[in-house]
Structures are given as structure tokens and as C-alpha cells.
Coordinates of C-alpha atoms in Angstrom, one line a residue:
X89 CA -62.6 1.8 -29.1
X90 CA -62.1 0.4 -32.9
X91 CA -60.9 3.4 -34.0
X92 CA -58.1 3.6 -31.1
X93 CA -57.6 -0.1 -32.1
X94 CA -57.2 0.9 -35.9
X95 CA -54.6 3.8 -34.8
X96 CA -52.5 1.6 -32.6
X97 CA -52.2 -0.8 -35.8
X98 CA -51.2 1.8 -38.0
X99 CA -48.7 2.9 -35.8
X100 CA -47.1 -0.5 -35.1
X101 CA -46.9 -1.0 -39.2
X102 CA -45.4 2.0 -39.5
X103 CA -42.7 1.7 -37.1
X104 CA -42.2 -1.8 -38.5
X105 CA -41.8 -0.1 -41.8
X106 CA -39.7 2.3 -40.3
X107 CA -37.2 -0.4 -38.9
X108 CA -37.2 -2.4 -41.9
X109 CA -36.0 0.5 -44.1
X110 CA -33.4 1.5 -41.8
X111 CA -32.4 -1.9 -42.0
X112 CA -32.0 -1.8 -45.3
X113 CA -29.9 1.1 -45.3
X114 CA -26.0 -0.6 -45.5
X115 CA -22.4 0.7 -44.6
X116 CA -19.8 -0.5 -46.2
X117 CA -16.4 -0.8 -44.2
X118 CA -13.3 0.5 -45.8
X119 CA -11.2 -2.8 -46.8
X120 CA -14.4 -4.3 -49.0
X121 CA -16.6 -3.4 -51.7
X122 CA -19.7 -3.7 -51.6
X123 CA -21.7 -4.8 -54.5
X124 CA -25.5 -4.3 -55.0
X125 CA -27.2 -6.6 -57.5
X126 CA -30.7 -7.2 -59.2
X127 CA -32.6 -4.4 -60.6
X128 CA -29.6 -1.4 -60.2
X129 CA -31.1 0.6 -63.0
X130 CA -29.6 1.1 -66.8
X131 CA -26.1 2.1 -68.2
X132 CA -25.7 5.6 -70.4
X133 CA -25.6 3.5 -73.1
X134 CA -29.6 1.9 -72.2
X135 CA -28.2 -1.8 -71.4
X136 CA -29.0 -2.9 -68.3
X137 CA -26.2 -3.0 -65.3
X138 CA -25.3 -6.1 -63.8
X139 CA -24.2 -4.7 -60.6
X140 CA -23.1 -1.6 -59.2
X141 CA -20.2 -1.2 -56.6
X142 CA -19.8 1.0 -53.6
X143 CA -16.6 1.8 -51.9
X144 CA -16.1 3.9 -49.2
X145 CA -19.7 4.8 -48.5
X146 CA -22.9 3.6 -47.8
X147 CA -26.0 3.0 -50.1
X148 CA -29.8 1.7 -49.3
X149 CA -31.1 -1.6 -50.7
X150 CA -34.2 -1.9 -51.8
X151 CA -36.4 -4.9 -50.2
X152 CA -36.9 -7.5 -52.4
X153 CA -35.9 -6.1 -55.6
X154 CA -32.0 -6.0 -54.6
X155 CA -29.1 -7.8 -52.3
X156 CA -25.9 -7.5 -51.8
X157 CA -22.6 -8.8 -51.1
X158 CA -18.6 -8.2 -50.3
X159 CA -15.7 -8.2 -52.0
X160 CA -12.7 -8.3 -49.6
X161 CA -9.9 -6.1 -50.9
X162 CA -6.9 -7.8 -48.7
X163 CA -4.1 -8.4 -50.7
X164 CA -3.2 -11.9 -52.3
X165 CA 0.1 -13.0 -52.1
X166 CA 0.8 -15.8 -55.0
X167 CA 3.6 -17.7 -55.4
X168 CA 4.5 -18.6 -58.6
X169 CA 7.5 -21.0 -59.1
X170 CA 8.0 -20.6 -63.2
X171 CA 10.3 -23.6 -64.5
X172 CA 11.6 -24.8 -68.3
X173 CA 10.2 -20.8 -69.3
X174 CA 11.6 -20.6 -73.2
X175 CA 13.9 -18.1 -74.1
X176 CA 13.9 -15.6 -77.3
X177 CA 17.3 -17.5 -77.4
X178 CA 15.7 -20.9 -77.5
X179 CA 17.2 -21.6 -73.3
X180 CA 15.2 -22.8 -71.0
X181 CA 15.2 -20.8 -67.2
X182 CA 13.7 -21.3 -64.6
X183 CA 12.2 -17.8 -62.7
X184 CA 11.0 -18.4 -58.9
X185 CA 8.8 -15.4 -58.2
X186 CA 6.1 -13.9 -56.0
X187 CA 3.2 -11.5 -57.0
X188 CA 1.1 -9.5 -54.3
X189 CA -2.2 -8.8 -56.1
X190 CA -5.9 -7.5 -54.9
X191 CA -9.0 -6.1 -55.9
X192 CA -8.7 -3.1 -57.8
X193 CA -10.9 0.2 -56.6
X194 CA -10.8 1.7 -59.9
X195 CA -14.3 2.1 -61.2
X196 CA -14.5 0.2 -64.5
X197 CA -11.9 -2.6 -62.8
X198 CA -14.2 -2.8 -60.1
X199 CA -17.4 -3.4 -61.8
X200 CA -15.1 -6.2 -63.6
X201 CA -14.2 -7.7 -60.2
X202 CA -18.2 -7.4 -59.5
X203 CA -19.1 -9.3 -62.3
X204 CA -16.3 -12.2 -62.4
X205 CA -15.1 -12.6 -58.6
X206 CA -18.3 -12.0 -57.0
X207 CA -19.0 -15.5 -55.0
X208 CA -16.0 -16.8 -55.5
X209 CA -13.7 -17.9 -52.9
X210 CA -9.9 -16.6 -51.8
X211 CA -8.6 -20.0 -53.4
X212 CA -10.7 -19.4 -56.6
X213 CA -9.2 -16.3 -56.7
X214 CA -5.7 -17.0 -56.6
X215 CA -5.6 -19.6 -58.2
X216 CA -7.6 -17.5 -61.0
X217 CA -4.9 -15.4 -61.0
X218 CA -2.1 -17.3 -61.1
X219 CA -3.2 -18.7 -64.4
X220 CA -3.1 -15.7 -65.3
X221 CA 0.3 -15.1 -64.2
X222 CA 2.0 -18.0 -65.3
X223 CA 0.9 -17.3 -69.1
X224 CA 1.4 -13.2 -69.1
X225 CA 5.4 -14.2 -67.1
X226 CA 6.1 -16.7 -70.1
X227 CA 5.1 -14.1 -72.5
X228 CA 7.6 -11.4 -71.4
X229 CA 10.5 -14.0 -70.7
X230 CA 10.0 -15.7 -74.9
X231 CA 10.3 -12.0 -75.7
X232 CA 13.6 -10.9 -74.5
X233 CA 17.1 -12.6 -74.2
X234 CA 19.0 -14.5 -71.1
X235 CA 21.1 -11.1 -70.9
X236 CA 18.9 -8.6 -70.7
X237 CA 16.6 -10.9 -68.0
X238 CA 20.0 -11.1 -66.2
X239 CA 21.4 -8.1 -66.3
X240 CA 19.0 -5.2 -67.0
X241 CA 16.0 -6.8 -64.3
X242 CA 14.0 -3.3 -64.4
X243 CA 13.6 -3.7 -67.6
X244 CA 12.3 -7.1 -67.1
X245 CA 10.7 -6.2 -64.0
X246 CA 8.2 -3.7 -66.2
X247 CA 7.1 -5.5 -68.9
X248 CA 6.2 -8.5 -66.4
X249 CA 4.2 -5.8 -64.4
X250 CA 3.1 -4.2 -67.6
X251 CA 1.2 -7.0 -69.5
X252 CA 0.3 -9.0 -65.9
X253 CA -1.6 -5.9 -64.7
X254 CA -3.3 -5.6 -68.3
X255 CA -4.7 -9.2 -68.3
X256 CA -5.2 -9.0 -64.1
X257 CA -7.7 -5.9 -64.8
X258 CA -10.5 -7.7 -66.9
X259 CA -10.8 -9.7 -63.9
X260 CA -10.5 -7.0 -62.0
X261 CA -7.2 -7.5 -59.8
X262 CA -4.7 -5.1 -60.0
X263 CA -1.0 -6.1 -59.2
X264 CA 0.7 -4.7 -56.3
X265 CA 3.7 -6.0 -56.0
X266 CA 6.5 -8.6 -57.8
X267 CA 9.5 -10.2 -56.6
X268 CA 12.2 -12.2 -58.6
X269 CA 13.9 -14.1 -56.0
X270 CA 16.5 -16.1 -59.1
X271 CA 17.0 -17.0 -62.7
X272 CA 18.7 -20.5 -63.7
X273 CA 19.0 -22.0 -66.6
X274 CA 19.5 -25.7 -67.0
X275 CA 22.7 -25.2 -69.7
X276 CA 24.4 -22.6 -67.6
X277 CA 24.3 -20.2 -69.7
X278 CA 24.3 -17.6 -67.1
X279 CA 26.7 -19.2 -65.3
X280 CA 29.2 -19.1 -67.8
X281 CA 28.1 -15.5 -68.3
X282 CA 28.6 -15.1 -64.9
X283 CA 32.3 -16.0 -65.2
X284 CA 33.0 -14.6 -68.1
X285 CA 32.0 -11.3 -66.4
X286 CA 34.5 -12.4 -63.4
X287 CA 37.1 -13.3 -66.0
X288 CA 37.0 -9.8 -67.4
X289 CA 36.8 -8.0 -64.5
X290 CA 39.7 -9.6 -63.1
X291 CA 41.7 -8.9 -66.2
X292 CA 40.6 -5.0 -66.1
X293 CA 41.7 -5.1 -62.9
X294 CA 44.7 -6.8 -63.4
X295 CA 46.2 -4.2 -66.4
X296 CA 44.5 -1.3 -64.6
X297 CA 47.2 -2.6 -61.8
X298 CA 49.7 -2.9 -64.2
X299 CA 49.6 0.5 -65.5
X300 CA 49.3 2.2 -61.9
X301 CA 52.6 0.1 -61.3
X302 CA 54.3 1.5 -64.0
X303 CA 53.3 5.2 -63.1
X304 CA 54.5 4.7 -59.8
X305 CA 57.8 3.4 -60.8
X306 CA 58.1 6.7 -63.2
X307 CA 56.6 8.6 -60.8
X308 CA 58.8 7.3 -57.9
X309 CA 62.5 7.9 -59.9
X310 CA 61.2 11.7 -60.4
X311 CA 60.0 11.9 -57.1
X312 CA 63.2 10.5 -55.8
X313 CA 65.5 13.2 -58.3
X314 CA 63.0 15.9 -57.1
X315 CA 63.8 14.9 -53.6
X316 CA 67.8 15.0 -53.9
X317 CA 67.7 18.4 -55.0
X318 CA 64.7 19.8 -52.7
X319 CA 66.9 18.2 -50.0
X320 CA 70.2 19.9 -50.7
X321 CA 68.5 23.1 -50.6
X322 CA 66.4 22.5 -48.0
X323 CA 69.8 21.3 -45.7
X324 CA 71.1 24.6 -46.3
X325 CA 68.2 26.8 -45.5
X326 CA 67.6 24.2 -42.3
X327 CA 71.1 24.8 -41.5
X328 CA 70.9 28.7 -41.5
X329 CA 67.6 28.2 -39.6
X330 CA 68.6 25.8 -37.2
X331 CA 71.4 28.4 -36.4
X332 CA 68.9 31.1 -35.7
X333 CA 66.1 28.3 -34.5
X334 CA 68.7 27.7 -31.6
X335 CA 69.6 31.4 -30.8
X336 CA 65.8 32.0 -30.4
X337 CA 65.7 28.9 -28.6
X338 CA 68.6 30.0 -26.1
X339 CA 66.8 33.7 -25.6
X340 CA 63.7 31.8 -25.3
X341 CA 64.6 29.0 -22.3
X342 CA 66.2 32.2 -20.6
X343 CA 63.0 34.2 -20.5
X344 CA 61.1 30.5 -20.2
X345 CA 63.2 30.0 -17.3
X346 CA 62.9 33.4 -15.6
X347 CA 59.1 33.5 -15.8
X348 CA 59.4 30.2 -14.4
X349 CA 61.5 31.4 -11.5
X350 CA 58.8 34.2 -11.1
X351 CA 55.6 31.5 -11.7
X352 CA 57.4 29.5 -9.0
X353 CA 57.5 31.9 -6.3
X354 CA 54.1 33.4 -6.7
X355 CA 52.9 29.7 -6.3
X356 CA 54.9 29.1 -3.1
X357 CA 53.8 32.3 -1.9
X358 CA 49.7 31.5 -2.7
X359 CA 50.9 28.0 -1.8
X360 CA 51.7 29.4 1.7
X361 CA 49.4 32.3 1.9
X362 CA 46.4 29.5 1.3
X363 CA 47.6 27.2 3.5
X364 CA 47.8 29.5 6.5
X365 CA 44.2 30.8 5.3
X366 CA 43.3 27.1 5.2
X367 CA 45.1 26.4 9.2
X368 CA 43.1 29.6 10.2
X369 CA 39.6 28.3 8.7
X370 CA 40.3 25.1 10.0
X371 CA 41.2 25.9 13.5
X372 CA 38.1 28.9 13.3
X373 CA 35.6 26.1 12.4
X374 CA 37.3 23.6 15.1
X375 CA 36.2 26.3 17.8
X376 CA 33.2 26.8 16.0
X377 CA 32.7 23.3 16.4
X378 CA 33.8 22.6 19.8
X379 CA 31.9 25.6 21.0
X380 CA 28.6 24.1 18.8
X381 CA 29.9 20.6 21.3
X382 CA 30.1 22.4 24.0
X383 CA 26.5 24.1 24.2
X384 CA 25.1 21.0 23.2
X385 CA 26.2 19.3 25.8
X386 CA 25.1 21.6 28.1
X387 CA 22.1 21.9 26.5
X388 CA 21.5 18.4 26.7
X389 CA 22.5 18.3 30.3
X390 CA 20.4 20.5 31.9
X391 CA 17.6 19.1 29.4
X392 CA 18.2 15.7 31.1
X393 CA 18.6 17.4 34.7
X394 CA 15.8 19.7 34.1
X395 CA 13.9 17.2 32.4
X396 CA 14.4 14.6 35.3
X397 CA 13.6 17.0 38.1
X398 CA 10.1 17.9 36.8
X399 CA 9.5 14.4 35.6
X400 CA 10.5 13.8 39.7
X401 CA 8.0 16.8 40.2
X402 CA 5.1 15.7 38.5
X403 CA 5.6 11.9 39.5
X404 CA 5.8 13.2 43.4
X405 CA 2.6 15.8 42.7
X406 CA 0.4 13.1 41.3
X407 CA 1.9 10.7 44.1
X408 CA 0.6 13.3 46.5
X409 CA -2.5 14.3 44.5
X410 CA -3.5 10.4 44.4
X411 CA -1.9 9.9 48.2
X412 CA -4.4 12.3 49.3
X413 CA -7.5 11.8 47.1
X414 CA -7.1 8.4 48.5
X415 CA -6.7 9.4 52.1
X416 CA -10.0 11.9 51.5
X417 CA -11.9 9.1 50.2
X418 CA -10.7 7.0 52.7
X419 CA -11.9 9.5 55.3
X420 CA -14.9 9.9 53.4
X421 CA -15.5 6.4 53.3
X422 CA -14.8 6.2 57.1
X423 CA -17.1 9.3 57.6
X424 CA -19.5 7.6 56.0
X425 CA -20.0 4.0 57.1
X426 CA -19.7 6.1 60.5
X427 CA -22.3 8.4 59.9
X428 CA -24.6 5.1 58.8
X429 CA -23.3 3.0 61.8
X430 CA -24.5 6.1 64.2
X431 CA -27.2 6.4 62.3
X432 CA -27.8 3.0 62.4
X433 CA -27.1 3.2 66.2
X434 CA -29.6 6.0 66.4
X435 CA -32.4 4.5 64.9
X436 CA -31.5 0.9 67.0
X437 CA -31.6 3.0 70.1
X438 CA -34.8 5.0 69.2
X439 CA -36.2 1.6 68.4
X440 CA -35.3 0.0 71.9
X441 CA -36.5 3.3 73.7
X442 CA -39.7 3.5 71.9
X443 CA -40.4 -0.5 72.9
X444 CA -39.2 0.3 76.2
X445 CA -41.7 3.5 76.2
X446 CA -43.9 0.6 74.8
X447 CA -43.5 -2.0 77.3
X448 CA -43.2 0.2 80.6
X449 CA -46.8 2.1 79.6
X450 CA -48.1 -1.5 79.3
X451 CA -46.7 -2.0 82.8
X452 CA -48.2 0.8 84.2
X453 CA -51.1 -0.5 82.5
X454 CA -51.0 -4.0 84.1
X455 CA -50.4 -2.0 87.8
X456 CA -53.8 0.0 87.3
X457 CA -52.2 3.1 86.6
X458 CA -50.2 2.7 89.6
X459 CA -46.4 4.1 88.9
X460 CA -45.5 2.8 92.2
X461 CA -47.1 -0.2 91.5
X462 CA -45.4 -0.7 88.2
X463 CA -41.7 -0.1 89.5
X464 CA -42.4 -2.7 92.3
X465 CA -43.2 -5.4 89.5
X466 CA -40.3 -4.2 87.3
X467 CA -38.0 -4.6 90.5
X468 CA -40.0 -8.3 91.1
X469 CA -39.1 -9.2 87.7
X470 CA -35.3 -8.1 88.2
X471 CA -34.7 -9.4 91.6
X472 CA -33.1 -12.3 90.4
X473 CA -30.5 -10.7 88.1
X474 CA -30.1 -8.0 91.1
X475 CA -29.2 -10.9 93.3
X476 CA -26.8 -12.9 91.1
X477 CA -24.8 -9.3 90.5
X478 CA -24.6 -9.7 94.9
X479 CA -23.2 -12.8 94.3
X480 CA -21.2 -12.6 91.5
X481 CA -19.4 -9.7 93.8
X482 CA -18.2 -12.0 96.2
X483 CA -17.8 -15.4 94.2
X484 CA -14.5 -15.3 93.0
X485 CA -12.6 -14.2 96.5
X486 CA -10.6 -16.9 97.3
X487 CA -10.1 -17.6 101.0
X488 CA -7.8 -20.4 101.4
X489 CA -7.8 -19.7 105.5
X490 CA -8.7 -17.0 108.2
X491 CA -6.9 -17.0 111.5
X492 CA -8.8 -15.4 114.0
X493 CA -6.9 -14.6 117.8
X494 CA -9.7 -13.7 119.9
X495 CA -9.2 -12.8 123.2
X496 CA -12.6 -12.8 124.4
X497 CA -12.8 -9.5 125.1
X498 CA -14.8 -6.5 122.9
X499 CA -13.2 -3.3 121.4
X500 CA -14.2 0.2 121.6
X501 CA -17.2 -1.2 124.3
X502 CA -19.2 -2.2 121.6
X503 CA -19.5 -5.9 122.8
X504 CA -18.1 -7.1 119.8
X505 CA -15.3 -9.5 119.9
X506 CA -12.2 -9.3 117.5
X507 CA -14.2 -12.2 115.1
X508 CA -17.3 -11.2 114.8
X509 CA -16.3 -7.8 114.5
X510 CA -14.4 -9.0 111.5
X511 CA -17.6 -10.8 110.4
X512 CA -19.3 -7.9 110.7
X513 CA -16.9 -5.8 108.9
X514 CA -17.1 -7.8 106.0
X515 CA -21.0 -8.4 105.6
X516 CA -20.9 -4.3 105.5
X517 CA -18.4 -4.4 102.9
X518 CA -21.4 -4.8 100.1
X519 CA -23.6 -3.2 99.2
X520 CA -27.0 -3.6 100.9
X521 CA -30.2 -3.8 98.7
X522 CA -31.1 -0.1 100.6
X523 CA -28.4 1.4 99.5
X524 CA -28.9 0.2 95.7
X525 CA -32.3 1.7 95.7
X526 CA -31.2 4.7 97.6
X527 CA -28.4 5.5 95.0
X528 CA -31.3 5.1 92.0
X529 CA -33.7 7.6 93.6
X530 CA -36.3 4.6 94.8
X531 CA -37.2 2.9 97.9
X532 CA -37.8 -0.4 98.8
X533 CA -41.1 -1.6 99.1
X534 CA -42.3 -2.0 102.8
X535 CA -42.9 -5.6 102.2
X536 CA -39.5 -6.3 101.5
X537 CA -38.4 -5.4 104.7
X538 CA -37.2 -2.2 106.0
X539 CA -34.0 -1.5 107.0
X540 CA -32.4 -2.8 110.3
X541 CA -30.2 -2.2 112.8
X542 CA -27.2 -4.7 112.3
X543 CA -27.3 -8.0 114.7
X544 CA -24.8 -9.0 116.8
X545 CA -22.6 -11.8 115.9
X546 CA -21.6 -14.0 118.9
X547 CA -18.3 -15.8 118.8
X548 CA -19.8 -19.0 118.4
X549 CA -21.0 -18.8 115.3
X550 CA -18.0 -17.2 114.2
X551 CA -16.0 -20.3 115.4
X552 CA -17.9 -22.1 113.5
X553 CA -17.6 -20.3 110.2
X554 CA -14.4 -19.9 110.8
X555 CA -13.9 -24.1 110.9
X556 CA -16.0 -24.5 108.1
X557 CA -13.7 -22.2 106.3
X558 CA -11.0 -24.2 106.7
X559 CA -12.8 -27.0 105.8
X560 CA -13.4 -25.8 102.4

């Protein structure tokens, strides 16, 4: 367990250790310098180095014994507005200038900038350099003359740039660029150079005008003699040429004008033959056209018609088709609730029979096994409604009055008088209680009375009915 312990340790310090070197190991970016300082080793020479500069690379700094830092190499632009500079002439001028400078990457400059810019800041620096400046720029200008600074300025130019970049390099700066914007002086000195300059120009320019006036004069009265004479001979030889000029001329219109003739009727000819060519292409794609017309009408009438038709077609099939799948579901529908009414029906009437079945075996049941028995109490129990069917036969006859003429004497030698044979007559008319059983297959019970012969019916009684009739 300790020694896993111990391992784990040793492996954390050494990945520590690990990081920390790679740390230490430093890039340096392309616009700065970077300079390592404290113990950075001895010169050729044995002395010890103060610093030592990297550029364009990288380099590893020990822990402890070394750091670093950057120098930014961006350039420095210093404005340095020179006034009262003395002369080698004894003039004062005044020189308004700029100077771009920077860092130098030179090796030996750069181990300058290490030691005597290192810390300081961008306004140290310039205004470092400016000092600089301002002494190395009144240097040049007490060495040379208001003429040459004026008029030769490369000159000038160079030795500024010459001793500036010497003093800028022990600091190590190096000068990139310098700009005279003017030179004044407060005598006007160059001013009056300045016109005197303009004042002999002008009068250069003024004989040199002089002198080309006067050649052109001399020039002009020889050019002129020269042209008398050129003339005179050149009226005669125009003359002679004119003469054959216009005889070439005359041949020439003639032939001119006979081509023309011929050019002219070949063009009225094509003129002609393309425009009948034209009237035939034209009146060749008007029957193309019309024709195209034509068929397309037709084409897009019997579309329409055709179109139409089986529209009118397929509307009156699917009229039909849903016409009669709604008729067969209709009739299925019909078919149905029929087939569950009779069904219905069925079952009602198999119901009633088998209660009936039911009921009439409990009848038999109640008549001791009797059938006769049972049909007479089945015939008791319906008596009544057999009896009010009897009278409902005869209820509604409505006899407002019988007249009956009876003579007194019988028909036929029955006995019977005209009245109560009427009576008679009538009473047969229903159906007697016999008769119903009879037509149903059964018989009367005995103790309802068998059947009988009819009795008579004296006039009396039917003299009486007959008032009470008309009574009523």
C-alpha cells in the first residue's frame, strides 16, 4: 500500500515537472523580440552577456535563474518640427519633418535595443529618439548651405539619414523613413532665391521666344519665295493634269454610270424576285397558319364535345350506379326490417300458440281430462262475446216504420199470416247459435237446449211489435 502511495507521488511530481518545463518553453511572435535576461552564459570574449535576444523563434527559460520580456518592433512615427536651425551661411530655417523609426533586428543593434530600451515605455522611446533627432538634423543642416538644402534635397535627404541612423543604432533604432514637408527661412532668403530663379527663367524664355520669332520671320520670307515658284510650276503641271484628270474623269462617270445602270437593274430584278419569294412565303405560312387554326379548332371542339359527352357519361353512370345502390340498399333495408318484422311475427305467434297450447292443456286439466268437458267451459267463458257479436249484427238497422197489410188470412197453408210471417222471416235471417257450432265442427251442449222446431207467431203479438215500433 506505501509503496503504491510512494509511486503515485512520484508520478504526480513528475508530471508537475513535466508541465512546468513546457511552461517554460516560450514562442516569440514575429513583430517583437524577445529578450532573455539573468544568467545567459558568457561572450567569445569571457565577459559576461547582459541579455540575449530572440527573433523569429522560440527559446526555453530556465526557472529561476532567467526571465524574460518583449520588445515591440512597430514602427514609431516622430514628428519633429525643427525651427531657428543655423545655417553654414549663418541663416536661420526652419525644417518641419517627420521620421518613421523602430527597433532594429540586426544582431549587435538589437542586443543594444536589449540593453537600453528594455522596460521602457513607447513615450520613453520616442521621445529618446527624438533627442536624438533634433541634434543629428542640426548637424547636417550647419554643414551645408540654404542652396543646396533647397535645391539638391537628396543630397540633404542622405546625410540626415546617414548620421541619424548612425547615432539611432547605439540605442538600437534603426530609421525607416524621413519626410521634409518645407524649408523657411525667417530673412527670405529662399524666397528671393525663389524669384530670382522665376526672374531668369522668365527671361530665358523670353529671348528663347525672341529668337524663334526671328527664325520664323526668316524662315517665313523663304518659305513664302519657295512657295511662288513651287506654285508656278505646280499650276502648270495641275493644269496639264487637270486636263487629263477630267478626261479620266469623263471615261470614268461613263463606265460609273453604266455599271450603275447594270447594278440598278439587277437590284430591281432581286428587288422583285425577293419580293414575290417573300408574297409566296408569306401567303404559304398564312395557309400554314390558318390550316394550324383550323385543326385546332377542331381539335378543341370535339375535345369540348367529346369531353362533355363522357363527362355527361360518367355523371349519368355514377347517377345510375348510386340510383341503384341506393334502391338495393333500400330493398335490402326493406327486406330486412321485413324479414325481422316476420320474424318478429313468427316468434309473437309461436309465443301466443305455445301459451294457448299452455292454457287449453290447463283446461283440459281443470275438466278432468275431459275434451268435451273442456270445450263446453271454453264456450261458457265466450258466451258473452258470442252474444254481443248476435247483437252487434242487428244493432245498427235502423227501422224508422214497418207497415204491415194483413188480411187475416195465411199463405201457402202454412197458418201464418202476412206479419208474422214477416216476423218470422226475419228472426231466421241470423244466424242461430246451431248453426255457429255446426259451421265450427262442434255441437251444442244438451243443456243448452236442442234445437227446435220454430213457434208460431200469432198476429197479436205482431200488432203489438209492430206499435211499439212505431213508437220508437
Amino acid at each position: 500500500m506505501e509503496g503504491s502511495i510512494l509511486v503515485m507521488v512520484i508520478v504526480v511530481l513528475a508530471f508537475s515537472l513535466m508541465m512546468t518545463l513546457l511552461s517554460r518553453y516560450k514562442k516569440c511572435p514575429s513583430d517583437k523580440i524577445m529578450v532573455i535576461y539573468g544568467n545567459v552564459g558568457n561572450n567569445k570574449d569571457g565577459t559576461t552577456r547582459s541579455a540575449r535576444c530572440v527573433h523569429g523563434g522560440a527559446a526555453f527559460i530556465l526557472p529561476v535563474v532567467q526571465a524574460y520580456q518583449y520588445l515591440d518592433l512597430t514602427p514609431i512615427s516622430i514628428p519633429v518640427d525643427l525651427k531657428q536651425a543655423l545655417s553654414r551661411q549663418n541663416i536661420r530655417i526652419d525644417v518641419p519633418s517627420r521620421f518613421t523609426v523602430g527597433i532594429s533586428t540586426e544582431q549587435g543593434v538589437m542586443q543594444n535595443a536589449a540593453e537600453r530600451l528594455l522596460g521602457l515605455k513607447l513615450g520613453e522611446v520616442q521621445e529618446l529618439a527624438k533627442d536624438i533627432i533634433f541634434g543629428q538634423l542640426r548637424l547636417v543642416i550647419a554643414t551645408m548651405d540654404i542652396e543646396e538644402i533647397n535645391t539638391d534635397r537628396d543630397k540633404f535627404l542622405e546625410a540626415v539619414s546617414r548620421n541619424v541612423e548612425t547615432e539611432l543604432k547605439k540605442i538600437g533604432l534603426r530609421l525607416i523613413n524621413v519626410n521634409i514637408t518645407d524649408i523657411n527661412d525667417e530673412s527670405g532668403y529662399i524666397m528671393a532665391l525663389g524669384k530670382e530663379a522665376a526672374a531668369k527663367a522668365i527671361n530665358d524664355a523670353r529671348a528663347s521666344v525672341a529668337e524663334k520669332t526671328r527664325d520664323g520671320s526668316i524662315g517665313e520670307a523663304n518659305a513664302q519665295r519657295d512657295e511662288r515658284s513651287n506654285v508656278a510650276a505646280a499650276n502648270s503641271l495641275a493644269i496639264q493634269g487637270e486636263n487629263n484628270a477630267q478626261a479620266d474623269i469623263a471615261q470614268s462617270n461613263a463606265i460609273l454610270r453604266e455599271k450603275e445602270a447594270e447594278a440598278a437593274r439587277r437590284a430591281i430584278a432581286a428587288e422583285k424576285i425577293q419580293s414575290a419569294r417573300a408574297l409566296e412565303e408569306a401567303y404559304a405560312a398564312e395557309r400554314q397558319a390558318e390550316q394550324a387554326r383550323a385543326e385546332r379548332e377542331q381539335a378543341t371542339l370535339q375535345a369540348d364535345v367529346i369531353i362533355r359527352a363522357e363527362i355527361r357519361k360518367r355523371e349519368i353512370e355514377l347517377n345510375a350506379e348510386a340510383e341503384a345502390e341506393q334502391i338495393r340498399r333500400t330493398a335490402r333495408g326493406e327486406a330486412d326490417a321485413i324479414y325481422a318484422r316476420m320474424e318478429a311475427e313468427g316468434r309473437g305467434m309461436q309465443e301466443i300458440l305455445t301459451r294457448q297450447a299452455v292454457g287449453l292443456t290447463e283446461v283440459v286439466k281443470a275438466a278432468a281430462g275431459s275434451p268435451d268437458d273442456a270445450v263446453r267451459l271454453i264456450i261458457a267463458d265466450k258466451m258473452e262475446a258470442l252474444m254481443r257479436v248476435q247483437v252487434d249484427a242487428i244493432k245498427n238497422l235502423k227501422i224508422d216504420k214497418i207497415t204491415v197489410w194483413d188480411g187475416g188470412s195465411g199463405t201457402q197453408g202454412d197458418g201464418k199470416g202476412g206479419t208474422a210471417g214477416f216476423l218470422s222471416g226475419l228472426m231466421k235471417s241470423i244466424p242461430p247459435m246451431h248453426e255457429l257450432f255446426d259451421m265450427t265442427g262442434m255441437q251444442l251442449p244438451k243443456y243448452l237446449g236442442a234445437e227446435k222446431a220454430e213457434p208460431a207467431i200469432d198476429v197479436g203479438n205482431a200488432e203489438c211489435a209492430e206499435a211499439t215500433d212505431a213508437e220508437d
